[in-house]
Amino acid sequence: MATPKRDIVPGPIELKGHPVAEFERLFEEHGIRKYRARQVYDATYINRIDDVRQMHVLPADLQEKLATEFRMQSVTLKHLQESEDGTKKFLFELWDGRTIESVLIPSEMIEEDGHPRRRTLCISTQVGCNLGCEFCATATLNLTRNLSSGEIVDQFLQAQKYSEKPITNIVYMGMGEPMNNYEAVMRATQIFNDQRTNMVAPRRTTLSTAGVVPGILRMAEEGKIIKLALSLHATTQGLREKLMPIAKRWPLPVVMDALETYYRITRKSITFEYILFDGLNDTEEDVKRLAKMARRFPTKVNVIPFHEIDFTHPTGFAAELRPTSPERLQWFIDRLREEDVHVLIRSSSGLDIDAACGQLALSDSV
Ligand code: SAH
């Protein structure tokens, strides 16, 4: 898709979001010795220092120069909401006053020390979204602009301050379509996955797409080894098109071929995300079609209960969408398992604070 250029170059240059080689070049352009870039990189991502004036390895005049020529923090916490289940929703403000959300989700499995086994940060990649999926609250915001790699990385660094233990996993499942901001997402990922930063391993990094085929193929060509998830949600082209307008551009068979190519090159299994809608995609025929798709290459199916988005006052088709009953959901999962499909249920963490999947719509800022 010819994505309109929405990358805005802000006033002072961001200090965050530059992979190390690029950061060294940037420092040289600013007349700063190359080795200093590595020091600032380590202080930022290893020691997690936000303020160059606190980076004591740097001489005072360099601290001053960096503080005037660069913007240190890319996102600023405006509001934090905590759910009964421990999920935390962050409202971050950007340099231009725009806002985005990130969600920190503890896993249900608890370690002996009383801490959850995993802490997953759900990261936004765009301000709003222009895909217009009928079931998603973020769709009501429209797209304002892409996030920079600094704004993506800083969601992690700021959220980490509010988690006692390290964030273990990241998912690009917040606001936006990561494939439509491919370069910034991959630059941020390079920093997250850099062994030196010890932030998150590639196998604990998941990119979720609504089915942007050129992005899937590009990931394959570039040998990206992070996890890939497809928001599938329908087993027929007809229903998928109604739910997700993007499916008209890249129809299901084309998406499936791209995923197969991705698998053949990377040998990585693929996750299908599947929201259950009452009477629409939860029938025996859906089980059969989904099982057939899931067997084409190694996959895992993540069944997601539909989180209602009444607070966005949906109209038309969106207003007709209802969640499948818990009994039917269980039946659907059991049937898929009988068909030898690897199925997981995505928990609905953070529902009470509108922080669950598809509920990110900046309810407290608009
Ligand atoms: N644009 C990407 C990234 C956003 S991910 C994508 O579409 O994959 C957001 C995830 O939450 C997707 O799997 C999406 O389909 C799901 N989701 C959106 N709205 C939802 C809702 N109301 N209930 C449950 N899941 C929802």
mmCIF file of C-alpha atoms in Angstrom, residues 26-360:
data_model
loop_
_atom_site.group_PDB
_atom_site.id
_atom_site.type_symbol
_atom_site.label_atom_id
_atom_site.label_comp_id
_atom_site.label_asym_id
_atom_site.label_seq_id
_atom_site.Cartn_x
_atom_site.Cartn_y
_atom_site.Cartn_z
ATOM 1 C CA LEU A 26 24.441 10.810 14.231
ATOM 2 C CA PHE A 27 26.928 11.778 16.939
ATOM 3 C CA GLU A 28 29.663 12.300 14.357
ATOM 4 C CA GLU A 29 27.346 14.584 12.393
ATOM 5 C CA HIS A 30 26.938 16.603 15.577
ATOM 6 C CA GLY A 31 30.701 16.778 16.005
ATOM 7 C CA ILE A 32 30.733 14.349 18.921
ATOM 8 C CA ARG A 33 33.302 11.562 19.139
ATOM 9 C CA LYS A 34 31.917 8.203 18.040
ATOM 10 C CA TYR A 35 32.675 6.306 21.265
ATOM 11 C CA ARG A 36 30.404 8.686 23.138
ATOM 12 C CA ALA A 37 27.446 7.295 21.197
ATOM 13 C CA ARG A 38 28.085 3.856 22.644
ATOM 14 C CA GLN A 39 28.270 5.343 26.154
ATOM 15 C CA VAL A 40 24.972 7.164 25.785
ATOM 16 C CA TYR A 41 23.391 4.092 24.165
ATOM 17 C CA ASP A 42 24.427 1.923 27.109
ATOM 18 C CA ALA A 43 23.344 4.506 29.669
ATOM 19 C CA THR A 44 19.947 4.783 27.960
ATOM 20 C CA TYR A 45 19.128 1.133 27.355
ATOM 21 C CA ILE A 46 21.256 -0.754 29.903
ATOM 22 C CA ASN A 47 21.219 1.650 32.835
ATOM 23 C CA ARG A 48 17.862 3.124 31.756
ATOM 24 C CA ILE A 49 18.829 6.734 32.430
ATOM 25 C CA ASP A 50 16.492 9.277 30.812
ATOM 26 C CA ASP A 51 18.409 12.437 31.532
ATOM 27 C CA VAL A 52 21.831 13.020 29.966
ATOM 28 C CA ARG A 53 22.721 15.197 32.940
ATOM 29 C CA GLN A 54 22.570 12.040 35.037
ATOM 30 C CA MET A 55 24.957 10.173 32.729
ATOM 31 C CA HIS A 56 28.056 10.617 34.809
ATOM 32 C CA VAL A 57 30.392 8.993 32.278
ATOM 33 C CA LEU A 58 29.944 12.125 30.171
ATOM 34 C CA PRO A 59 31.794 15.395 30.809
ATOM 35 C CA ALA A 60 29.590 18.309 31.859
ATOM 36 C CA ASP A 61 29.994 20.243 28.586
ATOM 37 C CA LEU A 62 28.884 17.221 26.558
ATOM 38 C CA GLN A 63 25.900 16.682 28.858
ATOM 39 C CA GLU A 64 24.930 20.280 28.191
ATOM 40 C CA LYS A 65 25.385 19.987 24.429
ATOM 41 C CA LEU A 66 23.279 16.827 24.291
ATOM 42 C CA ALA A 67 20.589 18.349 26.490
ATOM 43 C CA THR A 68 20.231 21.311 24.129
ATOM 44 C CA GLU A 69 20.577 19.508 20.796
ATOM 45 C CA PHE A 70 18.523 16.389 21.573
ATOM 46 C CA ARG A 71 15.182 15.537 23.081
ATOM 47 C CA MET A 72 15.805 12.970 25.796
ATOM 48 C CA GLN A 73 12.392 11.607 26.589
ATOM 49 C CA SER A 74 10.143 10.740 23.654
ATOM 50 C CA VAL A 75 6.971 9.875 25.560
ATOM 51 C CA THR A 76 5.771 11.341 28.860
ATOM 52 C CA LEU A 77 3.347 9.626 31.185
ATOM 53 C CA LYS A 78 0.119 11.575 31.491
ATOM 54 C CA HIS A 79 -2.127 9.081 33.165
ATOM 55 C CA LEU A 80 -1.811 5.583 34.618
ATOM 56 C CA GLN A 81 -4.754 3.295 35.283
ATOM 57 C CA GLU A 82 -4.474 -0.013 37.097
ATOM 58 C CA SER A 83 -6.911 -2.864 36.701
ATOM 59 C CA GLU A 84 -8.013 -5.292 39.410
ATOM 60 C CA ASP A 85 -6.126 -8.040 37.581
ATOM 61 C CA GLY A 86 -2.845 -6.088 37.712
ATOM 62 C CA THR A 87 -3.000 -4.799 34.119
ATOM 63 C CA LYS A 88 -1.699 -1.260 33.804
ATOM 64 C CA LYS A 89 -2.756 1.162 31.069
ATOM 65 C CA PHE A 90 -0.439 4.052 30.291
ATOM 66 C CA LEU A 91 -1.541 7.202 28.526
ATOM 67 C CA PHE A 92 1.554 8.801 27.045
ATOM 68 C CA GLU A 93 1.896 12.284 25.656
ATOM 69 C CA LEU A 94 4.114 12.892 22.626
ATOM 70 C CA TRP A 95 6.165 15.995 21.815
ATOM 71 C CA ASP A 96 3.331 17.453 19.705
ATOM 72 C CA GLY A 97 0.706 17.009 22.420
ATOM 73 C CA ARG A 98 -0.789 13.904 20.818
ATOM 74 C CA THR A 99 -1.439 10.878 22.977
ATOM 75 C CA ILE A 100 -1.096 7.100 22.689
ATOM 76 C CA GLU A 101 -1.629 4.160 24.994
ATOM 77 C CA SER A 102 0.421 1.151 26.036
ATOM 78 C CA VAL A 103 -0.742 -1.715 28.212
ATOM 79 C CA LEU A 104 1.332 -3.828 30.601
ATOM 80 C CA ILE A 105 -0.243 -7.234 31.115
ATOM 81 C CA PRO A 106 0.932 -9.687 33.781
ATOM 82 C CA SER A 107 0.500 -13.362 32.896
ATOM 83 C CA GLU A 108 -1.949 -15.415 34.887
ATOM 84 C CA MET A 109 0.749 -17.884 35.846
ATOM 85 C CA ILE A 110 2.354 -16.864 39.116
ATOM 86 C CA GLU A 111 5.891 -17.779 40.171
ATOM 87 C CA GLU A 112 6.732 -18.995 43.676
ATOM 88 C CA ASP A 113 7.859 -15.502 44.651
ATOM 89 C CA GLY A 114 4.351 -14.233 43.970
ATOM 90 C CA HIS A 115 5.273 -12.421 40.758
ATOM 91 C CA PRO A 116 3.634 -13.202 37.428
ATOM 92 C CA ARG A 117 5.738 -15.396 35.153
ATOM 93 C CA ARG A 118 5.552 -13.037 32.220
ATOM 94 C CA ARG A 119 5.008 -9.314 31.903
ATOM 95 C CA THR A 120 3.948 -8.365 28.398
ATOM 96 C CA LEU A 121 3.923 -4.806 27.132
ATOM 97 C CA CYS A 122 1.434 -4.073 24.374
ATOM 98 C CA ILE A 123 3.017 -1.284 22.322
ATOM 99 C CA SER A 124 1.410 1.264 19.978
ATOM 100 C CA THR A 125 2.976 1.953 16.584
ATOM 101 C CA GLN A 126 0.781 4.773 15.231
ATOM 102 C CA VAL A 127 -1.349 7.606 16.610
ATOM 103 C CA GLY A 128 -4.760 6.161 15.767
ATOM 104 C CA CYS A 129 -5.261 3.804 12.823
ATOM 105 C CA ASN A 130 -6.747 4.002 9.339
ATOM 106 C CA LEU A 131 -7.682 0.380 8.745
ATOM 107 C CA GLY A 132 -11.253 0.821 9.939
ATOM 108 C CA CYS A 133 -11.815 -2.663 11.386
ATOM 109 C CA GLU A 134 -15.460 -2.754 12.476
ATOM 110 C CA PHE A 135 -14.794 -4.352 15.854
ATOM 111 C CA CYS A 136 -11.882 -2.192 16.998
ATOM 112 C CA ALA A 137 -12.191 0.929 19.130
ATOM 113 C CA THR A 138 -8.934 2.394 17.821
ATOM 114 C CA ALA A 139 -10.534 2.593 14.358
ATOM 115 C CA THR A 140 -12.742 5.428 15.587
ATOM 116 C CA LEU A 141 -9.666 7.640 16.007
ATOM 117 C CA ASN A 142 -8.482 7.668 12.376
ATOM 118 C CA LEU A 143 -4.784 7.940 11.671
ATOM 119 C CA THR A 144 -2.906 11.057 12.729
ATOM 120 C CA ARG A 145 0.704 10.038 12.223
ATOM 121 C CA ASN A 146 3.269 7.308 12.569
ATOM 122 C CA LEU A 147 5.275 6.966 15.761
ATOM 123 C CA SER A 148 9.034 7.382 15.557
ATOM 124 C CA SER A 149 11.312 4.544 16.656
ATOM 125 C CA GLY A 150 12.160 6.663 19.719
ATOM 126 C CA GLU A 151 8.498 6.911 20.672
ATOM 127 C CA ILE A 152 8.155 3.150 20.264
ATOM 128 C CA VAL A 153 11.224 2.315 22.370
ATOM 129 C CA ASP A 154 10.371 4.870 25.036
ATOM 130 C CA GLN A 155 6.969 3.267 25.724
ATOM 131 C CA PHE A 156 9.002 0.326 27.034
ATOM 132 C CA LEU A 157 11.487 2.422 29.007
ATOM 133 C CA GLN A 158 8.780 4.497 30.709
ATOM 134 C CA ALA A 159 6.441 1.546 31.394
ATOM 135 C CA GLN A 160 9.344 -0.396 32.909
ATOM 136 C CA LYS A 161 9.538 2.179 35.700
ATOM 137 C CA TYR A 162 6.112 1.048 36.873
ATOM 138 C CA SER A 163 6.877 -2.664 36.873
ATOM 139 C CA GLU A 164 8.758 -4.128 39.821
ATOM 140 C CA LYS A 165 10.225 -6.868 37.662
ATOM 141 C CA PRO A 166 11.541 -6.661 34.099
ATOM 142 C CA ILE A 167 9.106 -6.596 31.199
ATOM 143 C CA THR A 168 9.672 -9.973 29.509
ATOM 144 C CA ASN A 169 7.652 -9.778 26.289
ATOM 145 C CA ILE A 170 6.504 -7.178 23.818
ATOM 146 C CA VAL A 171 3.643 -7.308 21.347
ATOM 147 C CA TYR A 172 2.987 -4.720 18.666
ATOM 148 C CA MET A 173 -0.726 -4.920 19.316
ATOM 149 C CA GLY A 174 -1.496 -1.467 20.633
ATOM 150 C CA MET A 175 -2.837 1.305 18.465
ATOM 151 C CA GLY A 176 -2.006 1.186 14.782
ATOM 152 C CA GLU A 177 -0.869 -1.201 12.078
ATOM 153 C CA PRO A 178 2.840 -1.935 12.616
ATOM 154 C CA MET A 179 3.390 -2.922 8.972
ATOM 155 C CA ASN A 180 2.316 0.574 7.907
ATOM 156 C CA ASN A 181 5.144 2.001 10.000
ATOM 157 C CA TYR A 182 7.573 -0.755 9.108
ATOM 158 C CA GLU A 183 10.884 1.037 9.321
ATOM 159 C CA ALA A 184 10.360 2.686 12.696
ATOM 160 C CA VAL A 185 9.009 -0.570 14.141
ATOM 161 C CA MET A 186 12.017 -2.541 12.902
ATOM 162 C CA ARG A 187 14.514 0.037 14.150
ATOM 163 C CA ALA A 188 12.894 -0.067 17.581
ATOM 164 C CA THR A 189 12.907 -3.865 17.424
ATOM 165 C CA GLN A 190 16.636 -3.844 16.652
ATOM 166 C CA ILE A 191 17.202 -1.998 19.940
ATOM 167 C CA PHE A 192 14.815 -4.218 21.928
ATOM 168 C CA ASN A 193 16.440 -7.355 20.528
ATOM 169 C CA ASP A 194 20.055 -6.149 20.821
ATOM 170 C CA GLN A 195 21.662 -8.591 23.271
ATOM 171 C CA ARG A 196 23.644 -5.741 24.726
ATOM 172 C CA THR A 197 20.497 -3.938 25.945
ATOM 173 C CA ASN A 198 19.023 -7.089 27.470
ATOM 174 C CA MET A 199 15.521 -5.761 26.816
ATOM 175 C CA VAL A 200 13.566 -8.513 25.019
ATOM 176 C CA ALA A 201 14.624 -11.502 22.953
ATOM 177 C CA PRO A 202 13.290 -11.876 19.377
ATOM 178 C CA ARG A 203 11.286 -14.943 20.389
ATOM 179 C CA ARG A 204 9.480 -12.793 22.956
ATOM 180 C CA THR A 205 8.692 -10.058 20.425
ATOM 181 C CA THR A 206 5.485 -10.357 18.390
ATOM 182 C CA LEU A 207 4.323 -8.243 15.503
ATOM 183 C CA SER A 208 0.610 -8.465 14.772
ATOM 184 C CA THR A 209 -0.742 -7.443 11.373
ATOM 185 C CA ALA A 210 -4.203 -7.148 9.909
ATOM 186 C CA GLY A 211 -2.724 -8.692 6.747
ATOM 187 C CA VAL A 212 -0.497 -6.163 4.999
ATOM 188 C CA VAL A 213 1.051 -8.526 2.463
ATOM 189 C CA PRO A 214 4.060 -6.433 1.341
ATOM 190 C CA GLY A 215 5.089 -6.125 4.998
ATOM 191 C CA ILE A 216 4.853 -9.882 5.550
ATOM 192 C CA LEU A 217 6.984 -10.538 2.467
ATOM 193 C CA ARG A 218 9.482 -7.888 3.465
ATOM 194 C CA MET A 219 9.876 -9.464 6.898
ATOM 195 C CA ALA A 220 10.514 -12.790 5.191
ATOM 196 C CA GLU A 221 13.058 -11.347 2.759
ATOM 197 C CA GLU A 222 14.899 -9.547 5.514
ATOM 198 C CA GLY A 223 14.912 -12.728 7.610
ATOM 199 C CA LYS A 224 13.214 -11.112 10.611
ATOM 200 C CA ILE A 225 12.979 -13.734 13.306
ATOM 201 C CA ILE A 226 10.493 -12.082 15.630
ATOM 202 C CA LYS A 227 7.099 -13.742 15.945
ATOM 203 C CA LEU A 228 4.435 -12.932 13.425
ATOM 204 C CA ALA A 229 0.707 -12.924 14.167
ATOM 205 C CA LEU A 230 -2.153 -12.419 11.732
ATOM 206 C CA SER A 231 -5.439 -10.892 12.849
ATOM 207 C CA LEU A 232 -7.542 -13.410 10.936
ATOM 208 C CA HIS A 233 -11.028 -13.224 12.515
ATOM 209 C CA ALA A 234 -12.863 -14.875 9.617
ATOM 210 C CA THR A 235 -12.495 -18.026 7.562
ATOM 211 C CA THR A 236 -14.236 -16.671 4.468
ATOM 212 C CA GLN A 237 -13.268 -13.748 2.290
ATOM 213 C CA GLY A 238 -16.860 -12.453 2.407
ATOM 214 C CA LEU A 239 -16.997 -12.050 6.182
ATOM 215 C CA ARG A 240 -13.404 -10.907 6.464
ATOM 216 C CA GLU A 241 -14.057 -8.084 4.038
ATOM 217 C CA LYS A 242 -17.054 -6.964 6.062
ATOM 218 C CA LEU A 243 -15.096 -6.997 9.306
ATOM 219 C CA MET A 244 -11.804 -5.662 7.983
ATOM 220 C CA PRO A 245 -11.855 -3.417 4.894
ATOM 221 C CA ILE A 246 -8.139 -4.088 4.367
ATOM 222 C CA ALA A 247 -9.114 -7.618 3.275
ATOM 223 C CA LYS A 248 -10.381 -6.170 -0.013
ATOM 224 C CA ARG A 249 -6.889 -4.991 -0.810
ATOM 225 C CA TRP A 250 -5.185 -8.230 0.206
ATOM 226 C CA PRO A 251 -7.681 -11.099 0.014
ATOM 227 C CA LEU A 252 -7.362 -14.117 2.262
ATOM 228 C CA PRO A 253 -5.729 -16.474 -0.303
ATOM 229 C CA VAL A 254 -3.071 -13.828 -1.013
ATOM 230 C CA VAL A 255 -2.412 -13.359 2.719
ATOM 231 C CA MET A 256 -2.172 -17.124 3.219
ATOM 232 C CA ASP A 257 0.342 -17.427 0.371
ATOM 233 C CA ALA A 258 2.435 -14.645 1.893
ATOM 234 C CA LEU A 259 2.392 -16.387 5.274
ATOM 235 C CA GLU A 260 3.471 -19.633 3.672
ATOM 236 C CA THR A 261 6.377 -17.833 2.025
ATOM 237 C CA TYR A 262 7.238 -16.295 5.391
ATOM 238 C CA TYR A 263 7.224 -19.739 6.973
ATOM 239 C CA ARG A 264 9.295 -21.313 4.210
ATOM 240 C CA ILE A 265 12.010 -18.678 4.592
ATOM 241 C CA THR A 266 12.053 -18.172 8.361
ATOM 242 C CA ARG A 267 10.820 -21.584 9.593
ATOM 243 C CA LYS A 268 8.890 -19.711 12.280
ATOM 244 C CA SER A 269 5.390 -20.779 13.215
ATOM 245 C CA ILE A 270 2.649 -18.201 12.799
ATOM 246 C CA THR A 271 -0.123 -17.177 15.184
ATOM 247 C CA PHE A 272 -3.685 -16.607 13.998
ATOM 248 C CA GLU A 273 -5.719 -14.267 16.153
ATOM 249 C CA TYR A 274 -9.388 -15.078 15.996
ATOM 250 C CA ILE A 275 -12.055 -13.000 17.752
ATOM 251 C CA LEU A 276 -15.280 -14.955 18.219
ATOM 252 C CA PHE A 277 -18.439 -13.158 17.097
ATOM 253 C CA ASP A 278 -21.754 -14.704 17.989
ATOM 254 C CA GLY A 279 -23.317 -16.482 15.006
ATOM 255 C CA LEU A 280 -20.860 -14.994 12.531
ATOM 256 C CA ASN A 281 -17.624 -16.953 12.704
ATOM 257 C CA ASP A 282 -18.246 -19.571 15.408
ATOM 258 C CA THR A 283 -19.883 -22.412 13.464
ATOM 259 C CA GLU A 284 -18.839 -25.988 12.641
ATOM 260 C CA GLU A 285 -17.977 -24.837 9.096
ATOM 261 C CA ASP A 286 -15.662 -22.196 10.578
ATOM 262 C CA VAL A 287 -13.957 -24.855 12.698
ATOM 263 C CA LYS A 288 -13.324 -26.949 9.574
ATOM 264 C CA ARG A 289 -12.060 -24.050 7.464
ATOM 265 C CA LEU A 290 -9.918 -22.668 10.277
ATOM 266 C CA ALA A 291 -8.410 -26.106 10.956
ATOM 267 C CA LYS A 292 -7.545 -26.446 7.281
ATOM 268 C CA MET A 293 -5.821 -23.063 7.266
ATOM 269 C CA ALA A 294 -4.016 -23.840 10.507
ATOM 270 C CA ARG A 295 -2.585 -27.047 9.055
ATOM 271 C CA ARG A 296 -1.053 -25.405 6.001
ATOM 272 C CA PHE A 297 2.107 -24.524 7.959
ATOM 273 C CA PRO A 298 2.957 -24.619 11.692
ATOM 274 C CA THR A 299 0.523 -22.353 13.506
ATOM 275 C CA LYS A 300 -1.062 -21.537 16.802
ATOM 276 C CA VAL A 301 -4.598 -20.144 17.038
ATOM 277 C CA ASN A 302 -5.278 -17.509 19.645
ATOM 278 C CA VAL A 303 -9.020 -17.388 20.302
ATOM 279 C CA ILE A 304 -10.040 -13.972 21.611
ATOM 280 C CA PRO A 305 -13.371 -13.177 23.274
ATOM 281 C CA PHE A 306 -14.875 -10.104 21.610
ATOM 282 C CA HIS A 307 -14.546 -7.091 23.873
ATOM 283 C CA GLU A 308 -17.539 -4.914 23.290
ATOM 284 C CA ILE A 309 -16.840 -1.382 22.206
ATOM 285 C CA ASP A 310 -20.175 0.212 23.067
ATOM 286 C CA PHE A 311 -18.349 3.232 24.468
ATOM 287 C CA THR A 312 -17.493 4.195 20.872
ATOM 288 C CA HIS A 313 -21.227 4.227 19.975
ATOM 289 C CA PRO A 314 -20.876 1.866 17.009
ATOM 290 C CA THR A 315 -23.320 2.085 14.126
ATOM 291 C CA GLY A 316 -24.165 -0.189 11.167
ATOM 292 C CA PHE A 317 -22.456 -3.592 11.057
ATOM 293 C CA ALA A 318 -20.259 -2.735 14.057
ATOM 294 C CA ALA A 319 -23.360 -2.289 16.225
ATOM 295 C CA GLU A 320 -24.531 -5.808 15.373
ATOM 296 C CA LEU A 321 -21.385 -7.559 16.627
ATOM 297 C CA ARG A 322 -21.889 -9.628 19.770
ATOM 298 C CA PRO A 323 -19.512 -11.854 21.706
ATOM 299 C CA THR A 324 -19.958 -15.608 21.483
ATOM 300 C CA SER A 325 -21.207 -17.110 24.778
ATOM 301 C CA PRO A 326 -18.569 -18.659 27.062
ATOM 302 C CA GLU A 327 -20.123 -22.111 26.457
ATOM 303 C CA ARG A 328 -19.941 -21.716 22.695
ATOM 304 C CA LEU A 329 -16.387 -20.397 22.999
ATOM 305 C CA GLN A 330 -15.414 -23.535 24.914
ATOM 306 C CA TRP A 331 -17.130 -25.707 22.305
ATOM 307 C CA PHE A 332 -15.247 -23.928 19.518
ATOM 308 C CA ILE A 333 -11.924 -24.480 21.242
ATOM 309 C CA ASP A 334 -12.666 -28.136 21.982
ATOM 310 C CA ARG A 335 -13.631 -28.712 18.354
ATOM 311 C CA LEU A 336 -10.429 -27.096 17.110
ATOM 312 C CA ARG A 337 -8.409 -29.291 19.474
ATOM 313 C CA GLU A 338 -10.188 -32.360 18.118
ATOM 314 C CA GLU A 339 -8.975 -31.221 14.721
ATOM 315 C CA ASP A 340 -5.417 -31.147 16.130
ATOM 316 C CA VAL A 341 -5.127 -27.380 16.051
ATOM 317 C CA HIS A 342 -2.876 -25.776 18.653
ATOM 318 C CA VAL A 343 -5.282 -23.382 20.422
ATOM 319 C CA LEU A 344 -4.881 -20.864 23.208
ATOM 320 C CA ILE A 345 -7.448 -18.501 24.699
ATOM 321 C CA ARG A 346 -6.325 -14.907 24.939
ATOM 322 C CA SER A 347 -7.294 -13.631 28.349
ATOM 323 C CA SER A 348 -9.249 -10.419 28.613
ATOM 324 C CA SER A 349 -6.858 -8.665 30.956
ATOM 325 C CA GLY A 350 -7.680 -5.086 31.744
ATOM 326 C CA LEU A 351 -11.314 -5.195 30.598
ATOM 327 C CA ASP A 352 -12.425 -3.094 33.567
ATOM 328 C CA ILE A 353 -10.183 -0.220 32.464
ATOM 329 C CA ASP A 354 -10.834 -0.535 28.696
ATOM 330 C CA ALA A 355 -7.283 -1.768 28.226
ATOM 331 C CA ALA A 356 -8.139 -5.080 26.573
ATOM 332 C CA CYS A 357 -7.449 -5.794 22.892
ATOM 333 C CA GLY A 358 -9.145 -3.357 20.590
ATOM 334 C CA GLN A 359 -10.291 -1.108 23.400
ATOM 335 C CA LEU A 360 -7.565 1.457 23.073
#
